[in-house]
Amino acid sequence: MADRGVDLAALPKEVREQLAELELELSEGDITQKGYEKKRAKLLAPFVPQTQNVDVSIKLTLGLSSDPTSNPNAVPVAASRQHRAHRSGGTRDDRYRSDIHTEAVQAALARHKEEKMALPMPTKRRSAFVQSPAENCTPPGGSSSEDEGSLRRRQAAISAMLAQNLQSPEYWINRSVQSSSTSSSASSTLSHGDGKTHNHSQGQTSVIFLSTGVPAHSRVSTKIQQLLNTLKRPKRPPLSEFFLDDFEEIVEVPQPDPNTPRPEGRQMIPVKGEPLGVVSNWPPALQAALARWGATQAKSPALTALDITGKPLYTLTYGKLWSRSLKLAYTLLNKLGTKNEPVLKPGDRVALVYPNSDPGMFWVAFYGCLLAEVIPVPIEVPLSRKDAGSQQIGFLLGSCGVGLALTSEVCLKGLPKTQNGEIMQFKGWPLLKWVVTDTKYLTKPSKDWQPHLPTANTDTAYIEYKASKEGTVMGVAVSKISMLTHCQALTQACNYCEGETLVNVLDFKKDSGLWHGVLTSVMNRIHTISVPYSVMKACPLSWVQRVHVHKARVALVKCRDLHWAMMAHRDQKDTNLSSLRMLIVADGANPWSVSSCDAFLNVFQSHGLTPEMICPCASSPEAMTVAIRRPGAQGTPLPARAVLSMAGLSHGVIRVNTEDKNSALTVQDVGHVMPGALMCIVKPDGPPMLCKTDEIGEIVLNSRAGGTMYYGLPGVTKNTFEVIPVNSGGTPIGDVPFKRTGLLGFVGPGSLVFVVGKIEGLLSVSGRRHNADDLVATALAVEPVKTIYRGRIAVFSVTVFYDERVVIVAEQRPDANEEDSFQWMSRVLQAIDSIHQVGLYCLALVPANTLPKTPLGGIHVSETKQHFLEGSLHPCNILMCPHTCVTNLPKPRQKQPGIGPASIMVGNLVAGKRIAQASGRDLGLIDDQEQSRKHQFLSEALQWRAQTDPDQVLYMLLNAKGVAVSTATCSQLHKRAEKITAALLERGGINTGDNVVLLYPPGIDLIASFYGCLYAGCIPVTVRPPHPQNLAATLPTVRMIIDVSKAACILTTQTLMKILRSKEAAGCVNVKTWPNIIDTDDLPRKRPSNIYKPPTAEMLAYLDFSVSTTGMLTGVKISHSAVNALCRSIKLQCELYSSRQIAICMDPYCGLGFVLWCMSSVYSGHQSILIPPMELETSLPLWLSTLSQYKIRDTFCSYSVMELCTKGLGTQTEALKARGVNLSCVRSCVVIAEERPRLALTQSFSKLFKDLGLSPRAVSTAFGARVNLAICLQGTAGPDPSTVYVDMKSLRHDRVRLVERGAPQSLPLMESGTILPGVRVIIVNPETRGPLGDSHLGEIWVNSPHNASGYYTIYGEESLQGDHFNTRLSFGDTETLWARTGYLGFVRRTELLDARGDRHDALFVVGSLDETLELRGLRYHPIDIETSVSRAHRSIAESAVFTWTNLLVVVVELSGSEQEALDLVPLVTNVVLKEHHLIVGVVVIVDPGVIPINSRGEKQRMHLRDSFLADQLDPIYVAYNM
């Protein structure tokens, strides 16, 4: 680091301040990383010791590299080839191998290695992902402390900010006070105004952070720092700082690079194949050829099939083929139905379901169908109900109208059956009738029956299936004339002769395997030897042996077969391939085939193979064979190779690679256009415009030989089969239609065709095109021997945030350890970045054999993509790199100035809008005859009630069974309070004004001791008791409140007193220094001599302590007059009087919950039924059945209670109904909260319990804050709460834009209840402190007689109070004193009328300023991101977000099995990027219940953050997104 030689603590104060300012600028996005580093280097330059003489800024720019120890040096090519020869069978699929490419990759990695930088390795729990037995033996890395060695070595490179800050205790206090997660000067409850950094003296206030700080060696923060260092690499392309949009957030459009290569050649001229020669003995139709050979050459062999060992099993002669096909044709037409109602008519479609090991049965079925003039549709044999792509095959059968399937007896027996023996109905398939075609079931045709053998016409002959990029399977219809013409063209191009022998290794159901091995071979009376896939797996050399034994003239193979034969060739010394004249490589169009062909030639040249025998060809289902290299005569010069620049290719331009051989692609030609065809190259997207000669485009073909349509899909057909190319002016070049081949390529010198990829493998990222196969090849060139299986890798793109993103999924070997896998992944990342200049979005490794397979064993890419997007891929390793590859994020906008004093203010209008203010009814004007009104103090009210109505029951406490365990009448409560007062004065030695902590479970003891304190003139402080099972977590908070409040004594129960003094407690806190503890279970029977009466109502009544969601402990002072005003306000709003009953189910320790539980009944005289929320854990229906039993009209609860009922009782409404639970009596059910209303929860609660009679209008919310415990509360008067939809994008810019329901990016907000009597609110710009207009977002300020008097401070530090509790507007009404709530919201005047008949002003709370995350210059509310995250996958139970050093951290609770943990990482990253335009830095997967929640049901995100940084969460998985 730059400051390695600089002691930051020793720097002059002003330099340190400038550095801190720079940090802030960087964290708020006001300066780029580069600018930051430059300025920082400049500041530190004078203090760097001279010996270093290294430019500071250079040292800061660290690159991305893997640990150099992992791969000491690249394996020399020869050695690696030797090594590969010994590999086991599982590694044979080597088709992407290229030694040149391997060198390129190794060179690229070596470059990165010099930059010495490690990626943070994900953390994984040891127990997770035990999936394969082999994994049990390998100790998984990642969760032991040893793997931190490499991280510690790099701690020297951790940025100075952290190095400095982690060591200084002030940092934690300051950082907390500035609220690092929000970094908004106006955001913290502490620093509402000036945004100055508060220093140590701050420690005196009671605003204390429950943040222990993070040790400098903490594993998590080290990894995060590594991640930050990694992300310092400049992104490609550089981002401009700001842009202004008008309302619509526009994606950053990369500016066109002037250096981008552009095509410069002339427009191409269509290329013509040689004329298709008319040979006199070519048959008029294919069936006629079969008839001819069947009659004249009956003994001639047509087909030899092999058994599993590769030995010939049977040979089918032309005579047998003819007679059996004839029988089948006769049976199909005449024997399946009755004479009048045949099952099949000519032109019907039938499915052919035959295994690859049985070519004979397939041949007979195929030709039988041709003779019967029904249309065969060959498909794969379904193996299970849920085969990969099975549903799409069903779509194909449906679109082709197939109702009948032909199969063999053996195959039929092997099909999956239902329990009663019927063939299973496959997913998505139409109902099929199965027909067995074995000879014994066929009928000999009658003497007078002859098949119809017409001359080939345009009727469909057969349908070949084709899967699209998206996985849809369509049927390409081939007409009889196309089939025949194609056979003729192949015969001419390949120079087939009658009686030759051909070895076919390809699938005979489709593609080249069908065209050469089944159709053309019959036309030319060729003997075909069919080598099935199963034989190749067992004996990879079998096809070479067949060529040798049968002296075959032609062999039909794929690159895979060349590799497999090469691997095994040592087993066979005496093979001879000199009989071959053509080795047709069917996937020769694959750019990587060139290395396969070279390597094969290299090995087999000594066995008689010559270079001119190798004939690559290019084909597609739509156009059939596009081009094929003609067999050359001995010694003819070999075609040249094209060495192309990868960068040029990505821009669609042909450039010969000269500079960097590492990023070159070598391609071989696929020969010339087919005879009788016309070829053009057109632009792959947009109108089919002809390309220039040096431009890559899609090959289109006009020929009689080729598919005619997608059967049953006329719409898609037109775009593919009827394309008319246009020239640069847009005019058609003719009127002949061309077919799209889906192949990308160009025409080289001498009209040779070169193919560089397929449209379906094309990944378009940021306007550049990459080929999936190229990326596979690069990944596999990163010597993956130990980590993954070569042939089991899929590359595809997913659309995330308006662009394609590249995803690679591979199968990991069971014996690969964590570190190797991660090492391999990070190296693949670097290789692809270096060679293709494209960032990977995600790299996932899944356990062996779990990717969906195609019938011939390849990877089913579209299904894999589907699994990835659904979250059902179950990876065992994953690496996401959104930071590197997402470069089109919208830019933050500069803050617009709010309404300042310069605005014109007319009456209540600001800049043409009504000022956003609202008020409840007036407290003073309401006539209230109630006696309690005369009493200024609550203690007097209780005494008065005890005298006038001693037997009125004020409180009733229920247990889990719904039984009243204790009640309190007015006199009982008064007498118990007196006893407590006596005990306090006698045992506690308490003075007037001392603070007393009340430590009780929810109940009547708590209420009595509260009044006991008031009678004694003490200040009660209610504290939630510690949880006996979890003292370590809960007792320190109790201790902190006791210490901060300087309590003189503790009132509690005997049980809790024992806990406080127990050994377990001594392990967490110092139990010797507790204040005096008084147990109130055993009280003296004394009465106090006198009951204290405060001299003025402004004196303190009690202290209200609460831990906010940001982890701050705040105590506020509540005066007697505030208590009185609040109780009166609630009484008026809810119409409470002595004959009423209310039910309260919430914790009674702070805020409005405490007021309702302890004070409201004494003031208004109504009866409160108290239900402690913890009782619901043992009896969920308790609260609802109480409402029903006592016919309660008004009830109050917390969100946690509502959530408990929604989740736990949602399915039991019928059972509750049966038990007689009826909620029609409930008029108002109010959720007491200090947050934005949780609309989804309240709505689902209303819907679920609607069946129990709950009125949809009953549920509403209240809103309070620290400065005022109750601002809104939906009472009996006033309209129902209204809901509006706001635009989330505008909200991030601190604006409110109302939209329609269902609009994209809309957020529903519910009004937080009616404003209480006596309360006024105004919406203020937190920075300028000027009032805002109606429907503008700002901070909610409140004025009311029940505002709190201030924060409780120990040494009387008043500066904070002045700002929060007594603040004035900067213009307008500058006299009124307001309290700042610290919440953002807006006021909107609605069309509804309030009780006074005026238009109702609704207050909408958006969220706490303290909680907001300032990211990329925008303001986010955590709840919005969490809502999106929770929708991402069914197994996400809960989520929470926070920021750490500008990284967004998402913690997700996993409710499913641990193997789903890694599925969540990409889904969470995707959804946050898509809906919030943010990149997630870290995804933490934890067990359910880990996210801490306070008694009000609010998430404690800062506690969570501290636990995460201190590595205390025991996460299942932690993913660090790059």
PDB file of N, CA and C in Angstrom, residues 1210-1241:
ATOM      1  N   GLY A1210     -52.792 -19.543   9.364  1.00  0.00           N
ATOM      2  CA  GLY A1210     -53.355 -19.330   8.022  1.00  0.00           C
ATOM      3  C   GLY A1210     -54.108 -20.536   7.495  1.00  0.00           C
ATOM      4  N   THR A1211     -53.619 -21.731   7.817  1.00  0.00           N
ATOM      5  CA  THR A1211     -54.254 -22.943   7.266  1.00  0.00           C
ATOM      6  C   THR A1211     -55.316 -23.497   8.207  1.00  0.00           C
ATOM      7  N   GLN A1212     -55.487 -22.853   9.387  1.00  0.00           N
ATOM      8  CA  GLN A1212     -56.392 -23.452  10.376  1.00  0.00           C
ATOM      9  C   GLN A1212     -57.689 -22.685  10.555  1.00  0.00           C
ATOM     10  N   THR A1213     -58.039 -21.853   9.558  1.00  0.00           N
ATOM     11  CA  THR A1213     -59.247 -21.027   9.749  1.00  0.00           C
ATOM     12  C   THR A1213     -60.503 -21.894   9.915  1.00  0.00           C
ATOM     13  N   GLU A1214     -60.545 -23.016   9.190  1.00  0.00           N
ATOM     14  CA  GLU A1214     -61.729 -23.893   9.310  1.00  0.00           C
ATOM     15  C   GLU A1214     -61.848 -24.448  10.728  1.00  0.00           C
ATOM     16  N   ALA A1215     -60.703 -24.880  11.292  1.00  0.00           N
ATOM     17  CA  ALA A1215     -60.710 -25.442  12.648  1.00  0.00           C
ATOM     18  C   ALA A1215     -61.127 -24.374  13.658  1.00  0.00           C
ATOM     19  N   LEU A1216     -60.646 -23.137  13.458  1.00  0.00           N
ATOM     20  CA  LEU A1216     -61.008 -22.052  14.378  1.00  0.00           C
ATOM     21  C   LEU A1216     -62.512 -21.763  14.291  1.00  0.00           C
ATOM     22  N   LYS A1217     -63.015 -21.816  13.048  1.00  0.00           N
ATOM     23  CA  LYS A1217     -64.446 -21.581  12.825  1.00  0.00           C
ATOM     24  C   LYS A1217     -65.257 -22.632  13.586  1.00  0.00           C
ATOM     25  N   ALA A1218     -64.786 -23.861  13.482  1.00  0.00           N
ATOM     26  CA  ALA A1218     -65.487 -24.976  14.142  1.00  0.00           C
ATOM     27  C   ALA A1218     -65.491 -24.789  15.663  1.00  0.00           C
ATOM     28  N   ARG A1219     -64.421 -24.136  16.167  1.00  0.00           N
ATOM     29  CA  ARG A1219     -64.359 -23.898  17.620  1.00  0.00           C
ATOM     30  C   ARG A1219     -65.163 -22.672  18.028  1.00  0.00           C
ATOM     31  N   GLY A1220     -65.833 -22.068  17.044  1.00  0.00           N
ATOM     32  CA  GLY A1220     -66.713 -20.940  17.346  1.00  0.00           C
ATOM     33  C   GLY A1220     -66.012 -19.592  17.401  1.00  0.00           C
ATOM     34  N   VAL A1221     -64.800 -19.499  16.843  1.00  0.00           N
ATOM     35  CA  VAL A1221     -64.113 -18.196  16.847  1.00  0.00           C
ATOM     36  C   VAL A1221     -64.781 -17.287  15.815  1.00  0.00           C
ATOM     37  N   ASN A1222     -65.250 -16.127  16.298  1.00  0.00           N
ATOM     38  CA  ASN A1222     -65.948 -15.195  15.418  1.00  0.00           C
ATOM     39  C   ASN A1222     -65.383 -13.802  15.654  1.00  0.00           C
ATOM     40  N   LEU A1223     -64.835 -13.189  14.594  1.00  0.00           N
ATOM     41  CA  LEU A1223     -64.180 -11.893  14.759  1.00  0.00           C
ATOM     42  C   LEU A1223     -65.025 -10.741  14.229  1.00  0.00           C
ATOM     43  N   SER A1224     -66.318 -10.985  14.009  1.00  0.00           N
ATOM     44  CA  SER A1224     -67.143  -9.905  13.426  1.00  0.00           C
ATOM     45  C   SER A1224     -67.328  -8.759  14.419  1.00  0.00           C
ATOM     46  N   CYS A1225     -67.042  -9.040  15.731  1.00  0.00           N
ATOM     47  CA  CYS A1225     -67.179  -7.972  16.739  1.00  0.00           C
ATOM     48  C   CYS A1225     -66.073  -6.931  16.642  1.00  0.00           C
ATOM     49  N   VAL A1226     -64.909  -7.318  16.008  1.00  0.00           N
ATOM     50  CA  VAL A1226     -63.739  -6.416  16.014  1.00  0.00           C
ATOM     51  C   VAL A1226     -63.990  -5.231  15.083  1.00  0.00           C
ATOM     52  N   ARG A1227     -63.936  -4.037  15.700  1.00  0.00           N
ATOM     53  CA  ARG A1227     -64.133  -2.831  14.903  1.00  0.00           C
ATOM     54  C   ARG A1227     -62.789  -2.244  14.480  1.00  0.00           C
ATOM     55  N   SER A1228     -61.811  -2.306  15.395  1.00  0.00           N
ATOM     56  CA  SER A1228     -60.479  -1.844  14.982  1.00  0.00           C
ATOM     57  C   SER A1228     -59.397  -2.731  15.588  1.00  0.00           C
ATOM     58  N   CYS A1229     -58.499  -3.159  14.711  1.00  0.00           N
ATOM     59  CA  CYS A1229     -57.354  -3.956  15.134  1.00  0.00           C
ATOM     60  C   CYS A1229     -56.132  -3.148  14.706  1.00  0.00           C
ATOM     61  N   VAL A1230     -55.449  -2.546  15.670  1.00  0.00           N
ATOM     62  CA  VAL A1230     -54.386  -1.590  15.333  1.00  0.00           C
ATOM     63  C   VAL A1230     -53.014  -2.218  15.612  1.00  0.00           C
ATOM     64  N   VAL A1231     -52.148  -2.140  14.604  1.00  0.00           N
ATOM     65  CA  VAL A1231     -50.775  -2.615  14.793  1.00  0.00           C
ATOM     66  C   VAL A1231     -49.949  -1.432  15.264  1.00  0.00           C
ATOM     67  N   ILE A1232     -49.307  -1.583  16.427  1.00  0.00           N
ATOM     68  CA  ILE A1232     -48.506  -0.497  16.990  1.00  0.00           C
ATOM     69  C   ILE A1232     -47.075  -0.650  16.467  1.00  0.00           C
ATOM     70  N   ALA A1233     -46.572   0.368  15.784  1.00  0.00           N
ATOM     71  CA  ALA A1233     -45.247   0.223  15.175  1.00  0.00           C
ATOM     72  C   ALA A1233     -44.573   1.570  15.017  1.00  0.00           C
ATOM     73  N   GLU A1234     -43.255   1.500  14.805  1.00  0.00           N
ATOM     74  CA  GLU A1234     -42.489   2.715  14.499  1.00  0.00           C
ATOM     75  C   GLU A1234     -41.818   2.495  13.147  1.00  0.00           C
ATOM     76  N   GLU A1235     -42.624   2.209  12.121  1.00  0.00           N
ATOM     77  CA  GLU A1235     -42.059   1.931  10.796  1.00  0.00           C
ATOM     78  C   GLU A1235     -43.129   2.141   9.744  1.00  0.00           C
ATOM     79  N   ARG A1236     -42.736   1.990   8.493  1.00  0.00           N
ATOM     80  CA  ARG A1236     -43.691   2.049   7.391  1.00  0.00           C
ATOM     81  C   ARG A1236     -44.700   0.891   7.549  1.00  0.00           C
ATOM     82  N   PRO A1237     -45.987   1.130   7.330  1.00  0.00           N
ATOM     83  CA  PRO A1237     -46.954   0.029   7.454  1.00  0.00           C
ATOM     84  C   PRO A1237     -46.595  -1.134   6.540  1.00  0.00           C
ATOM     85  N   ARG A1238     -46.662  -2.347   7.079  1.00  0.00           N
ATOM     86  CA  ARG A1238     -46.364  -3.536   6.272  1.00  0.00           C
ATOM     87  C   ARG A1238     -47.653  -3.975   5.591  1.00  0.00           C
ATOM     88  N   LEU A1239     -47.844  -3.403   4.430  1.00  0.00           N
ATOM     89  CA  LEU A1239     -49.118  -3.585   3.728  1.00  0.00           C
ATOM     90  C   LEU A1239     -49.383  -5.049   3.394  1.00  0.00           C
ATOM     91  N   ALA A1240     -48.356  -5.745   2.921  1.00  0.00           N
ATOM     92  CA  ALA A1240     -48.559  -7.140   2.506  1.00  0.00           C
ATOM     93  C   ALA A1240     -49.039  -7.974   3.689  1.00  0.00           C
ATOM     94  N   LEU A1241     -48.437  -7.711   4.871  1.00  0.00           N
ATOM     95  CA  LEU A1241     -48.799  -8.504   6.058  1.00  0.00           C
ATOM     96  C   LEU A1241     -50.216  -8.178   6.522  1.00  0.00           C
TER      97      LEU A1241
END
